[in-house]
XYZ file of C-alpha atoms in Angstrom:
664
model
C 250.149 139.742 79.540
C 251.469 136.607 78.543
C 251.809 133.479 80.892
C 253.967 130.277 81.016
C 251.956 127.228 81.904
C 253.923 124.578 83.680
C 253.579 121.064 83.044
C 253.560 119.431 86.237
C 252.994 119.951 89.987
C 256.047 121.922 91.929
C 258.574 119.523 93.273
C 257.890 116.627 91.093
C 260.911 117.092 88.629
C 263.374 116.887 91.655
C 261.780 113.925 92.989
C 261.899 112.089 89.947
C 265.785 113.068 89.516
C 266.695 111.598 93.070
C 264.989 108.178 91.838
C 267.032 108.041 88.510
C 270.290 108.555 90.606
C 269.167 105.874 93.501
C 268.661 103.588 90.820
C 272.448 104.297 89.292
C 274.106 104.046 92.562
C 272.299 100.496 93.166
C 273.239 99.382 89.708
C 276.886 99.947 90.395
C 276.781 98.422 93.839
C 275.082 95.213 92.043
C 277.923 95.221 89.609
C 280.677 95.776 92.058
C 279.274 92.821 93.658
C 279.473 90.762 90.457
C 282.702 91.596 89.470
C 284.094 90.783 92.994
C 282.175 87.451 92.734
C 283.672 87.168 89.183
C 287.308 87.913 90.685
C 287.046 85.388 93.431
C 285.619 82.665 91.152
C 288.558 83.377 88.658
C 291.676 84.720 90.484
C 290.985 84.271 94.320
C 291.576 80.288 93.164
C 294.743 81.365 91.754
C 295.843 82.035 95.187
C 294.015 79.401 96.988
C 294.756 76.729 94.442
C 298.357 77.333 92.832
C 299.704 74.578 90.759
C 303.123 73.461 90.402
C 305.191 74.543 87.924
C 305.178 72.974 84.406
C 308.505 71.700 82.923
C 309.734 72.765 79.422
C 311.949 70.292 78.466
C 315.310 71.467 77.017
C 316.277 69.554 73.609
C 319.618 67.905 73.977
C 322.253 69.075 71.414
C 323.017 66.778 68.603
C 326.833 65.209 68.043
C 327.890 65.559 64.459
C 330.758 64.163 62.647
C 333.434 66.632 61.284
C 331.402 67.557 58.378
C 327.954 68.176 60.252
C 326.395 64.740 59.663
C 324.313 63.770 62.812
C 325.438 60.901 64.692
C 323.270 61.400 67.753
C 320.324 63.691 67.598
C 316.917 63.804 69.486
C 313.236 63.546 67.820
C 309.960 64.245 69.613
C 308.619 61.171 70.367
C 306.036 59.280 72.645
C 307.221 57.698 76.013
C 304.645 55.188 77.779
C 304.365 54.901 81.648
C 302.793 52.552 83.944
C 300.772 53.491 87.171
C 301.020 50.508 89.605
C 298.792 52.129 91.912
C 296.044 51.949 89.600
C 296.475 48.870 88.238
C 296.242 47.487 91.475
C 292.798 48.604 91.376
C 290.397 45.700 90.604
C 287.675 47.687 88.739
C 290.286 49.108 86.854
C 291.923 45.765 86.012
C 288.429 44.770 84.922
C 287.667 47.459 82.640
C 291.318 46.893 80.957
C 290.850 43.156 80.731
C 287.361 43.491 79.013
C 289.058 45.934 76.353
C 291.777 43.534 75.746
C 289.666 40.584 75.286
C 287.165 42.552 73.037
C 290.132 43.778 70.538
C 291.824 40.412 70.541
C 288.641 38.584 69.507
C 287.843 41.292 66.959
C 290.857 40.618 65.405
C 291.066 36.695 65.742
C 287.831 36.212 64.274
C 287.873 39.280 61.648
C 285.195 40.659 62.745
C 283.631 43.806 60.941
C 280.599 46.077 61.608
C 278.910 48.626 59.385
C 279.966 52.335 60.022
C 278.783 53.825 63.243
C 278.481 50.248 64.734
C 282.179 49.557 65.783
C 283.524 51.217 68.837
C 286.103 53.500 67.666
C 286.949 54.403 71.004
C 289.986 51.664 71.226
C 289.121 48.717 68.847
C 290.443 49.713 65.774
C 293.727 51.002 66.382
C 294.813 48.078 68.908
C 293.480 45.760 66.573
C 295.694 46.690 63.898
C 298.647 46.263 66.123
C 297.873 42.778 67.366
C 296.761 42.073 63.873
C 300.464 42.638 62.950
C 302.053 40.589 65.537
C 303.977 37.566 64.157
C 302.851 34.167 65.020
C 303.729 32.335 68.504
C 304.647 28.698 68.146
C 302.910 26.692 70.840
C 304.067 23.701 72.640
C 302.087 21.526 70.114
C 304.047 23.199 67.365
C 300.955 25.374 66.008
C 301.453 28.772 65.338
C 298.618 31.424 66.804
C 298.926 35.130 66.562
C 298.845 37.372 69.543
C 295.416 38.338 69.077
C 294.271 34.532 68.792
C 296.417 33.778 71.863
C 295.098 36.773 73.941
C 291.159 35.796 72.872
C 291.772 32.441 74.169
C 293.500 33.365 77.507
C 291.301 36.352 78.484
C 287.773 34.720 78.261
C 285.497 32.330 75.963
C 285.742 34.065 72.499
C 282.560 32.941 71.000
C 280.612 34.147 74.105
C 282.377 37.544 73.936
C 281.410 37.851 70.080
C 277.985 37.466 70.916
C 277.714 39.532 73.684
C 279.682 42.282 71.849
C 277.665 41.683 68.658
C 274.174 42.138 70.872
C 275.883 45.270 72.566
C 276.408 47.004 69.411
C 272.952 45.990 67.561
C 270.662 49.215 67.413
C 268.082 46.989 69.366
C 270.331 45.493 72.207
C 268.514 43.605 74.661
C 271.749 43.485 76.910
C 271.197 40.032 77.893
C 274.447 38.841 77.661
C 276.312 41.399 79.624
C 276.237 39.095 82.973
C 277.468 36.240 81.014
C 280.489 38.465 79.419
C 281.606 39.514 82.965
C 281.586 35.963 84.016
C 283.811 34.913 81.057
C 286.049 38.027 81.322
C 286.502 37.051 85.125
C 287.487 33.624 84.263
C 290.131 34.688 81.845
C 293.103 33.859 83.580
C 295.714 35.753 85.332
C 295.698 39.497 84.367
C 299.555 39.921 84.816
C 300.854 37.330 82.515
C 298.274 38.667 79.790
C 299.174 42.475 80.460
C 302.793 41.736 80.500
C 302.921 39.803 77.238
C 300.757 42.562 75.418
C 302.950 45.112 76.290
C 305.928 43.295 75.499
C 304.383 42.410 71.788
C 303.000 45.594 71.317
C 305.814 47.849 72.225
C 308.556 45.484 71.543
C 309.960 45.328 74.857
C 311.707 42.020 76.557
C 308.756 39.857 78.283
C 311.051 39.653 81.269
C 311.179 43.859 81.406
C 307.313 43.746 81.324
C 306.953 41.070 84.009
C 309.172 42.567 86.458
C 307.526 46.166 85.936
C 304.171 44.764 86.946
C 305.852 43.741 90.090
C 307.668 46.848 90.816
C 307.509 49.563 93.476
C 303.774 50.914 93.907
C 304.542 53.980 94.895
C 305.513 55.857 91.940
C 304.838 55.651 88.059
C 307.458 53.667 85.863
C 308.859 54.421 82.345
C 307.685 51.336 80.167
C 309.104 52.357 76.974
C 310.714 55.383 75.283
C 310.612 56.404 71.882
C 307.278 54.659 71.177
C 306.010 54.686 67.437
C 303.077 57.090 66.583
C 300.721 53.920 65.995
C 301.606 52.121 69.252
C 301.445 55.120 71.272
C 297.731 55.913 69.399
C 296.950 52.262 70.216
C 297.572 52.862 73.853
C 295.860 55.968 74.079
C 292.862 54.147 72.459
C 292.355 52.042 75.527
C 291.718 54.898 77.420
C 292.911 53.750 80.651
C 295.036 55.840 82.987
C 296.908 52.379 83.773
C 299.075 53.288 80.978
C 300.100 56.829 80.507
C 301.695 58.375 77.417
C 303.511 61.547 77.374
C 305.157 63.151 74.422
C 308.871 64.260 74.920
C 312.004 64.066 73.436
C 313.816 60.563 72.235
C 317.682 60.110 71.418
C 318.426 58.267 68.391
C 321.505 57.266 66.343
C 320.732 57.770 62.512
C 323.653 55.306 61.933
C 322.819 52.602 64.317
C 326.111 51.166 65.802
C 328.175 53.750 64.021
C 330.753 54.975 66.657
C 328.876 53.675 69.562
C 331.819 53.271 71.616
C 332.831 56.765 71.364
C 329.204 58.471 71.321
C 327.670 56.717 74.496
C 324.022 56.601 75.172
C 320.805 57.400 77.199
C 319.101 55.275 79.669
C 315.260 55.175 79.155
C 314.922 57.641 81.979
C 317.322 59.907 79.887
C 320.646 59.469 81.939
C 324.004 59.683 79.890
C 325.971 56.566 80.159
C 329.684 55.990 78.635
C 331.336 58.172 75.952
C 330.376 62.014 74.516
C 326.991 61.641 76.026
C 328.348 61.193 79.684
C 331.760 63.364 79.429
C 329.771 66.496 77.425
C 326.453 65.915 79.434
C 326.974 69.603 80.750
C 326.975 71.116 77.607
C 324.638 68.498 75.515
C 321.735 68.617 78.058
C 320.806 72.302 77.923
C 318.639 73.736 80.732
C 314.839 73.103 81.168
C 312.354 76.127 81.193
C 309.239 76.130 83.179
C 305.764 77.989 83.119
C 303.494 78.507 86.155
C 300.229 77.858 85.434
C 296.510 78.141 87.240
C 293.322 76.041 86.812
C 290.673 77.717 85.448
C 287.016 76.916 86.579
C 286.451 75.748 82.961
C 289.246 73.370 83.058
C 291.898 75.040 80.813
C 295.494 75.514 82.227
C 296.273 79.451 82.253
C 299.256 80.945 82.233
C 300.415 83.218 85.495
C 301.000 86.488 84.970
C 304.026 87.491 87.172
C 307.240 85.276 86.636
C 305.032 82.441 85.039
C 307.172 81.750 82.091
C 311.118 80.849 81.837
C 312.214 79.766 78.423
C 314.108 76.340 77.873
C 317.765 76.717 77.032
C 318.456 73.901 74.452
C 321.922 72.094 74.638
C 324.986 72.726 72.520
C 325.803 70.682 69.660
C 329.391 68.952 69.654
C 331.254 68.749 66.080
C 333.550 65.952 66.060
C 337.105 65.290 64.594
C 335.485 61.905 63.674
C 334.964 61.612 59.983
C 331.838 59.351 59.421
C 333.056 57.675 56.183
C 336.486 56.806 58.024
C 334.565 55.769 60.733
C 332.661 53.442 58.827
C 335.583 51.755 57.248
C 337.351 51.378 60.239
C 334.722 49.562 61.901
C 333.996 47.326 58.673
C 337.882 46.521 58.583
C 338.360 45.744 62.171
C 335.251 43.248 62.354
C 336.417 41.422 59.237
C 339.730 41.010 60.616
C 338.382 39.687 63.778
C 336.201 37.367 61.940
C 338.863 36.111 59.569
C 341.719 35.617 62.531
C 339.029 34.063 64.957
C 339.810 36.822 67.537
C 337.184 37.716 70.018
C 337.536 41.714 69.988
C 339.578 44.159 68.354
C 340.425 48.178 68.245
C 341.271 50.310 65.205
C 342.275 54.001 65.483
C 343.236 56.504 63.003
C 344.817 59.810 64.573
C 346.290 63.001 63.092
C 349.467 63.330 64.632
C 349.688 66.923 64.081
C 346.713 68.013 66.201
C 345.822 64.517 68.194
C 342.390 64.842 66.280
C 341.126 61.215 66.339
C 339.806 60.773 63.020
C 337.774 57.154 63.641
C 337.825 54.947 66.865
C 336.204 51.555 66.051
C 335.908 48.576 68.452
C 334.483 45.302 68.180
C 332.339 43.460 68.882
C 329.917 46.781 68.276
C 326.625 47.660 69.827
C 323.329 49.592 69.048
C 323.409 52.626 71.818
C 319.300 52.823 71.054
C 318.874 49.129 72.123
C 322.184 49.213 74.839
C 320.443 46.306 76.955
C 320.621 43.728 74.578
C 324.693 43.187 75.022
C 326.772 42.377 78.237
C 328.147 45.492 80.120
C 331.453 44.817 79.351
C 330.766 45.236 75.600
C 329.688 48.727 76.363
C 333.176 49.986 77.505
C 335.142 51.472 74.763
C 338.091 49.327 74.926
C 340.235 52.011 72.901
C 340.456 54.192 76.030
C 339.189 52.198 79.077
C 340.931 48.905 78.879
C 344.997 48.264 79.140
C 346.828 45.277 77.413
C 350.474 44.513 77.231
C 351.456 46.302 73.818
C 354.407 43.932 73.343
C 357.070 44.574 70.815
C 355.338 47.966 69.026
C 357.173 49.973 71.966
C 360.642 48.721 70.334
C 361.095 51.721 68.127
C 360.355 53.965 71.512
C 363.004 52.217 73.274
C 365.364 52.871 70.334
C 364.137 56.668 70.228
C 364.826 57.351 73.965
C 368.300 55.763 73.565
C 369.069 58.058 70.424
C 367.679 61.134 72.211
C 370.097 60.219 75.097
C 373.213 59.840 72.746
C 373.811 56.206 74.123
C 373.257 54.786 70.862
C 373.404 56.189 67.167
C 371.839 55.023 63.894
C 374.627 53.080 63.004
C 375.409 51.236 66.041
C 375.341 47.612 66.233
C 375.537 44.643 68.707
C 376.175 41.340 69.185
C 373.012 39.212 69.563
C 373.566 35.857 71.337
C 370.127 35.108 71.500
C 369.898 35.693 75.238
C 370.479 38.279 77.602
C 370.193 38.550 81.398
C 368.839 41.638 83.107
C 368.128 41.973 86.619
C 368.843 38.001 87.128
C 366.183 37.398 84.408
C 367.008 35.706 81.200
C 365.569 37.207 78.122
C 365.320 35.503 74.789
C 364.454 36.219 71.229
C 360.966 34.880 70.260
C 362.450 32.845 67.469
C 365.001 31.596 70.250
C 367.801 32.161 67.815
C 370.844 34.039 67.970
C 371.438 36.949 65.231
C 375.386 37.758 65.958
C 376.295 41.233 64.710
C 372.959 43.397 64.270
C 372.039 46.711 63.540
C 369.254 48.744 65.025
C 367.425 48.702 61.921
C 367.572 44.771 62.079
C 366.639 44.557 65.385
C 363.430 46.388 64.959
C 362.629 44.589 61.490
C 362.983 41.082 63.070
C 361.757 42.091 66.602
C 364.617 41.045 68.790
C 364.174 40.989 72.452
C 367.596 40.715 73.340
C 368.443 43.790 71.372
C 365.941 46.081 72.915
C 366.804 44.912 76.441
C 370.716 45.586 75.675
C 369.429 49.251 74.427
C 367.620 49.616 77.495
C 370.535 48.639 79.602
C 372.459 51.231 77.712
C 369.991 53.811 79.028
C 369.459 52.912 82.739
C 366.357 52.511 84.555
C 366.337 56.147 85.391
C 366.537 57.660 82.005
C 364.307 54.729 80.296
C 361.406 55.309 82.480
C 361.760 59.237 82.557
C 361.512 58.793 78.761
C 358.687 56.387 79.043
C 356.772 58.793 80.902
C 357.211 61.468 78.544
C 356.026 59.344 75.650
C 352.649 59.185 78.224
C 352.888 55.713 79.453
C 351.020 55.454 82.938
C 349.465 58.550 82.566
C 345.870 59.214 81.114
C 346.187 61.168 77.910
C 343.487 63.195 78.844
C 341.300 62.442 75.872
C 337.807 63.868 76.112
C 336.160 60.556 76.888
C 334.818 59.193 79.977
C 336.592 56.705 82.006
C 340.143 56.455 80.749
C 342.527 54.046 82.188
C 346.174 55.027 82.649
C 347.585 51.669 82.586
C 350.436 50.228 84.835
C 354.379 50.912 84.524
C 356.454 50.225 87.695
C 359.371 52.473 88.284
C 362.665 52.705 90.560
C 361.541 53.418 94.013
C 358.555 51.470 94.208
C 358.459 48.315 96.204
C 357.291 46.020 93.553
C 359.537 47.343 90.752
C 362.583 44.976 89.786
C 365.470 45.455 87.930
C 364.227 42.699 85.404
C 361.461 45.022 84.656
C 363.670 47.376 82.775
C 364.618 44.532 80.391
C 360.880 43.326 80.045
C 359.822 46.794 79.543
C 362.132 47.749 76.784
C 359.837 45.405 74.542
C 356.647 45.777 75.922
C 356.249 43.138 78.493
C 355.402 43.536 82.099
C 353.843 46.986 81.750
C 350.117 47.900 80.473
C 348.861 50.576 78.399
C 345.579 51.749 76.331
C 345.553 51.614 72.693
C 344.944 55.460 72.773
C 348.257 55.894 74.604
C 349.809 53.632 72.468
C 348.703 55.348 69.175
C 349.406 58.723 70.863
C 352.963 57.654 71.560
C 353.807 56.543 67.851
C 352.167 60.110 67.267
C 355.653 61.510 68.699
C 357.646 59.655 66.202
C 355.443 61.048 63.236
C 355.007 64.595 64.607
C 358.536 65.767 64.576
C 359.191 64.286 68.408
C 356.191 66.286 69.565
C 353.115 64.459 71.652
C 349.828 65.995 71.252
C 346.898 65.333 73.485
C 344.001 62.988 71.609
C 340.585 64.622 71.401
C 337.449 63.757 69.490
C 335.698 67.123 69.778
C 336.756 69.835 67.480
C 334.026 72.738 68.175
C 330.916 73.531 70.214
C 327.946 74.964 68.253
C 325.130 76.837 69.965
C 323.129 80.020 69.635
C 326.114 82.467 69.990
C 327.563 80.341 67.023
C 330.887 77.912 66.630
C 333.422 77.988 69.000
C 336.655 75.800 68.035
C 337.868 73.534 70.993
C 341.646 74.967 70.845
C 343.884 72.535 72.695
C 347.452 74.254 72.405
C 348.986 71.922 74.862
C 352.428 69.718 73.609
C 355.078 68.402 74.708
C 358.479 67.954 72.998
C 359.397 64.301 73.999
C 362.469 63.672 71.663
C 364.242 65.710 69.182
C 362.885 66.500 65.488
C 366.151 64.669 64.359
C 365.878 61.407 66.465
C 361.945 61.356 65.221
C 363.269 61.234 61.813
C 366.181 58.830 62.398
C 363.683 56.294 63.940
C 361.286 56.792 61.250
C 363.880 56.062 58.637
C 364.583 53.018 60.553
C 361.113 51.869 60.465
C 360.754 52.581 56.668
C 363.687 50.464 56.079
C 362.226 47.626 58.862
C 358.878 47.279 57.168
C 359.973 45.492 53.898
C 362.440 43.465 55.608
C 360.294 42.255 58.469
C 357.342 41.543 55.719
C 359.588 40.287 52.732
C 357.818 42.905 50.709
C 355.961 46.602 50.930
C 353.229 46.518 53.159
C 351.132 48.976 50.874
C 352.859 49.081 47.516
C 353.837 52.499 46.397
C 353.881 54.263 49.937
C 356.555 54.575 52.630
C 355.228 53.581 55.869
C 356.640 53.630 59.128
C 355.558 50.541 61.466
C 355.768 47.932 63.850
C 354.159 45.055 64.624
C 353.597 43.238 68.254
C 352.429 40.289 70.177
C 351.784 39.764 73.806
C 349.897 37.527 76.210
C 347.592 38.156 79.027
C 348.326 37.502 82.491
C 345.978 36.273 84.918
C 346.803 35.399 88.543
C 350.475 35.785 88.347
C 350.909 33.667 85.005
C 350.024 34.137 81.382
C 347.106 32.507 79.823
C 348.306 29.635 77.494
C 347.104 29.644 73.758
C 345.643 33.653 74.477
C 347.673 35.736 72.345
C 347.096 40.037 71.394
C 348.181 40.890 67.942
C 348.708 44.582 67.028
C 350.415 46.586 64.573
C 350.814 50.276 64.746
C 352.293 52.456 61.766
C 352.151 56.051 60.412
C 352.618 57.230 56.963
C 352.879 58.188 53.998
C 356.592 59.228 54.693
C 358.039 61.832 54.522
C 355.028 63.892 55.487
C 352.657 61.632 57.626
C 349.227 62.227 57.672
C 347.904 59.372 59.617
C 348.963 57.208 62.495
C 346.785 53.917 62.624
C 346.830 51.267 65.157
C 345.054 47.944 64.789
C 344.717 45.598 67.851
C 343.133 41.868 68.035
C 342.540 40.137 71.193
C 342.188 36.433 71.716
C 344.557 34.693 68.933
C 345.625 31.657 69.536
C 349.225 29.938 69.654
C 351.275 30.789 66.092
C 349.409 33.837 65.145
C 351.549 36.854 65.302
C 350.718 40.499 65.216
C 352.467 41.130 61.728
C 350.386 38.461 60.281
C 346.811 39.132 61.733
C 346.883 43.009 62.322
C 349.393 44.020 59.615
C 346.964 43.364 56.879
C 343.967 45.201 58.487
C 346.643 48.040 58.864
C 347.530 48.045 55.090
C 343.827 48.388 54.126
C 342.771 50.912 56.293
C 345.952 52.826 55.410
C 345.326 52.193 51.316
C 341.900 53.368 51.817
C 342.745 56.463 53.557
C 345.238 57.368 50.507
C 342.468 56.594 48.065
C 339.625 58.576 50.040
C 342.147 61.699 50.366
C 343.427 61.178 46.794
C 347.119 60.781 47.960
C 349.179 59.497 45.174
C 351.882 56.929 45.654
C 355.210 58.258 46.630
C 357.710 55.292 45.817
């Protein structure tokens, strides 16, 4: 018989299996506890220590000329902020003073150290900046660099050199440390030193930096926006929280002053002011995104899982009707005209009469939107749309057009000019104080006769005259897509302040006010078969969905096409009569000059005149209406003499630019 030999005692195998299972269970419990602790350390803190959402800034849309060239765009840049609450801490001030003092001293003495000895934390970066600053002329007439001035003002520089050299030495004794601190403590007023350093390094006005150090202590303040990379790195190298740097977007204007009054600008805090930047801020701004983060125990920022990310929607681009090349020439021409005539300011507008598109809108004096604070507030205003003036004799063709449309006169109508007419108990004289006898409507326009214009207005009567001038757009905003448009003033019958004498004066543009954009738009009626179009500067909006043209179908038939052609023919004949020759040789042009004054406190300012010229062409198919206006002319300076040549230069340049050959 065979036997099977057992390897152990009875029950021993079962006990071993039970021990193994117990160990497995205990290990599982331990892992569960460890996992729970880990979850608490990482995720438990998410619940107990939630963080505020981080903003993802949207990129502001570009503003482009009609050919896609950027007139305003955004770029990644560094902004510098000041923390007054930290600056007020004496210990932090002392640390900042030492770093400035050491840097200034190193630069002033042109010190160098071997590799590994120089404190690369902050000295080289800021030292290069200080070294590059121009010399400052002192009271004695001697010049010092900013570094030299700071090294003397902050502390005894020889003592600082010795202590600093000793500290950097491989076998430093540290015996100079206390004396160096004493020198730093006696270094003068920290606020003055710090303000000057900020002013020089960042290129900001010293007065602004001084005011900044005394500003509210409850919030951080923007010191400078769009700081160049070297300056930003230099400030980071100071390793102080008093000055913080933050990467963001800066608005830049590649062509500087070009079209500044049309564009507007952004303040240092990013708020839009004036122009398209303000009017279209909703489209340009876009919508910021956000992401919800939590602090990991390692110090890293983690993205929350649920709803933690909302992408930013960048702003839309604006495509303008402005032609950058035409705008440049318009600004050059009006600037030169102002200098040559001695005018204090001026406007030049180029308009497409068939669409109302503004091709150029130039003002002088100009300003740089990237440095808007450098000019008076009045210079920032777009006077082409936001400042009114008495248009003067340029409205006489509109008076003639209104009378022709009402059929109270005809193109061949004549009148007897006695040199004076009484309307509403007020005598009106011609500017030359002469009587011209039997006069045609064309001669009225050529020689700019006030008596004739007032005579025609009396044929119309107050009701029809003001109805027609309202239809031309006077006393109502044009609706141009620019901010702060003025409406002008024109008293009408039924208003308490209106008087019958206003009828006579308004017929030749006196006693009423308008903006340059109103006047050039009204002339667009004559150039566009009697139809008024709304002026505009934005042609299309471009975003991720594509390019969407801005369609403005609004129009108003002010006078008939026949009347518009009749007035145009009169003006074409009047131009050479008034100037004694063609304004632009080889081209038929319809135009009219005007000279007016500025009223203040119920009386006209002596020896202060506004000269203007408005015209369109080439006839018979006018492409452009051009207005030139010069403010602040002296006695004896007339609109035709001063503004007429500038009109001619702009018109000739446009003909060459568009390749339009002479037609006469």
